[in-house]
Amino acid sequence: MQLQNTSQYAIRILIYLANQNKDCLSTSPELSKTLDIPYKFLTKIMGNLVKAGFVKSIKGREGGYALESSALELPISSVLDTFNDSLHDEQCILGAGYCDNINKCALHDQWMAPKHLIQIMFKETTLEDLLGKGNKK
């Protein structure tokens, strides 16, 4: 199980912005270079994060991006939902299309319990919970 690249990048961006000084704005080139995210892909993601209300965008020469303070309290599942990345679907863990209780793969029944725990983790973990944890960008 792996999150889509868009969701991975979005979460990394939000964590990075959350760890920055509140008065400091981060530019797209800075975010792209620091987080090793392709620039064009980053700008698309930033547009979605601004539209979703997680990030504020300040235009102009001294502009950039900063985290909306309310975003600290949002669960990671909200970010996943913004990018339509969810464990709610019935995507087969073995990559064999879709699984459900009628059309099961060999790991379907064993996967249901850990999948549920991962869903709970994403619903209960906020950006604030992740501040200062880990050193990878």
Coordinates of C-alpha atoms in Angstrom, one line a residue, residues 9-66:
Y9 CA 4.1 15.5 -1.9
A10 CA 1.2 17.4 -0.4
I11 CA 1.8 16.0 3.0
R12 CA 5.5 16.7 2.8
I13 CA 4.8 20.3 1.7
L14 CA 2.3 20.9 4.6
I15 CA 4.7 19.4 7.2
Y16 CA 7.5 21.6 5.8
L17 CA 5.3 24.8 5.9
A18 CA 4.1 23.8 9.4
N19 CA 7.7 23.7 10.7
Q20 CA 8.5 27.1 9.3
N21 CA 8.3 30.4 11.2
K22 CA 4.8 31.7 10.9
D23 CA 6.1 35.1 9.5
C24 CA 8.2 33.4 6.9
L25 CA 6.9 32.8 3.4
S26 CA 8.2 29.9 1.2
T27 CA 8.4 30.3 -2.5
S28 CA 7.7 27.7 -5.1
P29 CA 11.3 27.4 -6.3
E30 CA 12.4 27.0 -2.6
L31 CA 9.8 24.3 -1.9
S32 CA 10.7 22.5 -5.2
K33 CA 14.4 22.5 -4.4
T34 CA 14.2 21.8 -0.7
L35 CA 11.6 19.0 -1.0
D36 CA 12.9 17.6 -4.3
I37 CA 9.5 18.0 -6.0
P38 CA 9.4 18.8 -9.8
Y39 CA 8.5 22.5 -10.1
K40 CA 5.5 22.2 -12.4
F41 CA 4.1 19.4 -10.2
L42 CA 4.6 21.4 -7.1
T43 CA 2.8 24.4 -8.5
K44 CA -0.2 22.3 -9.3
I45 CA -0.3 20.8 -5.9
M46 CA 0.1 24.3 -4.3
G47 CA -3.0 25.5 -6.3
N48 CA -5.0 22.6 -4.8
L49 CA -3.7 23.2 -1.3
V50 CA -4.6 26.9 -1.5
K51 CA -8.1 26.1 -3.0
A52 CA -8.7 23.6 -0.1
G53 CA -7.8 26.2 2.5
F54 CA -4.7 24.5 3.8
V55 CA -2.2 27.1 2.5
K56 CA -2.4 30.8 1.9
S57 CA -0.8 32.4 -1.1
I58 CA 0.7 35.9 -1.0
K59 CA 1.2 37.3 -4.5
G60 CA 4.0 39.7 -5.5
R61 CA 7.7 40.1 -5.3
E62 CA 7.9 39.4 -1.6
G63 CA 5.2 36.7 -1.9
G64 CA 5.1 33.0 -1.2
Y65 CA 3.2 30.4 0.7
A66 CA 2.4 29.9 4.3

